[in-house]
Amino acid sequence: MSLQFPKKEKLKNKKLIEQLFVEGKSVSSFPIKLIYLKTSLPEGIKIQAAVTVPKKKFKSAVHRNRIKRLLRENYRLQKQQVFNTIQGEYAFLFLYLGKDMPANTIVQNGMKNVLDKFVNRINDAKID
């Protein structure tokens, strides 16, 4: 498992993003909320992910882009814990919930917690 975040793993399909908001399930660990949906993806990719930061809370594009970079980087570094434990294909959308500019450690802990919660929820669903 490489620690890259290639273009084919980025979620850009508008219909799938809209479907995520309508049908997706979510887990959250402040300041990050993960909206996910089991779906079929092209080329045998396990996960496609996107990040978003609300314009209402962060008016400055510089600040929104900084937070999105932090989210993508922390996902890239921690995605192997999800890739190695799930079956099936998923679409992810990471939503930043905080009101202040976060430090990298806050985003790192939030990302780790939200991915752990996702893996636990998926594994619990398999058991049922």
Short mmCIF file of C-alpha atoms in Angstrom, two decimals:
data_model
loop_
_atom_site.label_atom_id
_atom_site.label_comp_id
_atom_site.label_asym_id
_atom_site.label_seq_id
_atom_site.Cartn_x
_atom_site.Cartn_y
_atom_site.Cartn_z
CA MET A 1 0.00 0.00 0.00
CA SER A 2 1.60 3.22 -1.14
CA LEU A 3 1.13 6.45 0.75
CA GLN A 4 0.10 8.38 -2.33
CA PHE A 5 -3.20 10.04 -3.16
CA PRO A 6 -3.38 9.64 -6.95
CA LYS A 7 -5.93 11.28 -9.21
CA LYS A 8 -7.96 8.08 -9.66
CA GLU A 9 -8.65 8.02 -5.88
CA LYS A 10 -10.08 11.56 -5.86
CA LEU A 11 -13.85 11.86 -5.88
CA LYS A 12 -14.94 14.28 -8.61
CA ASN A 13 -18.21 12.82 -9.91
CA LYS A 14 -20.94 15.39 -9.15
CA LYS A 15 -23.74 12.82 -9.21
CA LEU A 16 -21.90 10.63 -6.71
CA ILE A 17 -21.20 13.62 -4.45
CA GLU A 18 -24.89 14.57 -4.50
CA GLN A 19 -25.79 10.93 -3.80
CA LEU A 20 -23.42 11.01 -0.81
CA PHE A 21 -25.30 13.93 0.73
CA VAL A 22 -28.69 12.31 0.12
CA GLU A 23 -28.05 8.62 0.88
CA GLY A 24 -24.72 8.63 2.70
CA LYS A 25 -24.14 7.60 6.29
CA SER A 26 -21.82 9.53 8.53
CA VAL A 27 -19.44 9.27 11.45
CA SER A 28 -17.80 12.22 13.11
CA SER A 29 -15.01 13.02 15.47
CA PHE A 30 -14.66 16.72 16.06
CA PRO A 31 -13.54 18.60 13.95
CA ILE A 32 -14.04 16.13 11.06
CA LYS A 33 -17.19 14.48 9.75
CA LEU A 34 -16.94 11.57 7.32
CA ILE A 35 -19.87 10.96 4.99
CA TYR A 36 -19.56 7.60 3.25
CA LEU A 37 -21.52 5.49 0.81
CA LYS A 38 -20.96 1.97 -0.45
CA THR A 39 -20.95 2.17 -4.24
CA SER A 40 -19.33 0.75 -7.34
CA LEU A 41 -16.23 2.58 -8.52
CA PRO A 42 -14.32 2.35 -11.80
CA GLU A 43 -11.01 0.51 -12.28
CA GLY A 44 -11.31 -1.56 -9.10
CA ILE A 45 -10.52 1.35 -6.80
CA LYS A 46 -11.49 0.67 -3.18
CA ILE A 47 -12.06 4.27 -2.07
CA GLN A 48 -12.54 7.63 -3.71
CA ALA A 49 -12.33 10.60 -1.37
CA ALA A 50 -13.07 14.31 -1.42
CA VAL A 51 -12.66 17.07 1.17
CA THR A 52 -14.72 20.18 1.77
CA VAL A 53 -14.66 23.19 4.06
CA PRO A 54 -17.75 25.42 4.44
CA LYS A 55 -17.46 28.89 2.95
CA LYS A 56 -19.88 30.15 5.58
CA LYS A 57 -17.36 29.57 8.38
CA PHE A 58 -14.17 30.39 6.43
CA LYS A 59 -14.69 33.34 4.10
CA SER A 60 -11.06 33.44 2.99
CA ALA A 61 -10.14 31.00 0.21
CA VAL A 62 -6.60 30.90 1.59
CA HIS A 63 -7.85 29.51 4.90
CA ARG A 64 -10.24 27.02 3.23
CA ASN A 65 -7.47 25.74 0.97
CA ARG A 66 -5.06 25.39 3.92
CA ILE A 67 -7.59 23.26 5.82
CA LYS A 68 -8.30 21.14 2.72
CA ARG A 69 -4.55 20.53 2.31
CA LEU A 70 -4.34 19.42 5.95
CA LEU A 71 -7.31 17.07 5.51
CA ARG A 72 -5.94 15.51 2.31
CA GLU A 73 -2.46 15.08 3.78
CA ASN A 74 -3.70 13.40 6.94
CA TYR A 75 -6.02 11.14 4.96
CA ARG A 76 -3.12 10.19 2.68
CA LEU A 77 -0.95 9.24 5.66
CA GLN A 78 -3.67 7.23 7.45
CA LYS A 79 -5.66 5.63 4.63
CA GLN A 80 -3.85 2.28 4.86
CA GLN A 81 -5.73 1.48 8.10
CA VAL A 82 -8.97 1.59 6.07
CA PHE A 83 -7.68 0.00 2.86
CA ASN A 84 -6.34 -3.03 4.72
CA THR A 85 -9.52 -3.75 6.69
CA ILE A 86 -12.53 -3.11 4.43
CA GLN A 87 -14.27 -5.13 1.76
CA GLY A 88 -16.11 -3.39 -1.05
CA GLU A 89 -15.86 0.05 -2.59
CA TYR A 90 -16.73 3.32 -0.87
CA ALA A 91 -17.02 7.02 -1.64
CA PHE A 92 -15.80 9.31 1.15
CA LEU A 93 -16.43 12.99 1.79
CA PHE A 94 -14.52 14.63 4.63
CA LEU A 95 -16.24 17.73 5.99
CA TYR A 96 -14.46 20.13 8.34
CA LEU A 97 -16.75 21.16 11.23
CA GLY A 98 -14.55 23.46 13.29
CA LYS A 99 -14.78 27.25 13.45
CA ASP A 100 -11.09 28.03 13.93
CA MET A 101 -7.98 27.37 11.88
CA PRO A 102 -6.76 23.97 13.15
CA ALA A 103 -3.27 22.83 14.01
CA ASN A 104 -1.99 19.77 12.17
CA THR A 105 -2.13 17.63 15.33
CA ILE A 106 -5.85 18.38 15.78
CA VAL A 107 -6.61 17.35 12.21
CA GLN A 108 -4.37 14.29 12.56
CA ASN A 109 -6.16 13.09 15.71
CA GLY A 110 -9.59 13.84 14.25
CA MET A 111 -8.79 11.95 11.04
CA LYS A 112 -7.46 8.94 12.95
CA ASN A 113 -10.55 8.84 15.18
CA VAL A 114 -13.05 9.23 12.35
CA LEU A 115 -11.36 6.49 10.27
CA ASP A 116 -11.32 4.19 13.32
CA LYS A 117 -15.03 4.82 13.87
CA PHE A 118 -15.72 4.08 10.20
CA VAL A 119 -13.82 0.77 10.33
CA ASN A 120 -15.60 -0.23 13.54
CA ARG A 121 -19.02 0.60 12.08
CA ILE A 122 -18.31 -1.38 8.90
CA ASN A 123 -17.01 -4.37 10.89
CA ASP A 124 -20.06 -4.25 13.21
CA ALA A 125 -22.36 -4.22 10.18
CA LYS A 126 -20.68 -7.38 8.85
CA ILE A 127 -21.32 -9.21 12.11
CA ASP A 128 -25.04 -8.36 12.18
#
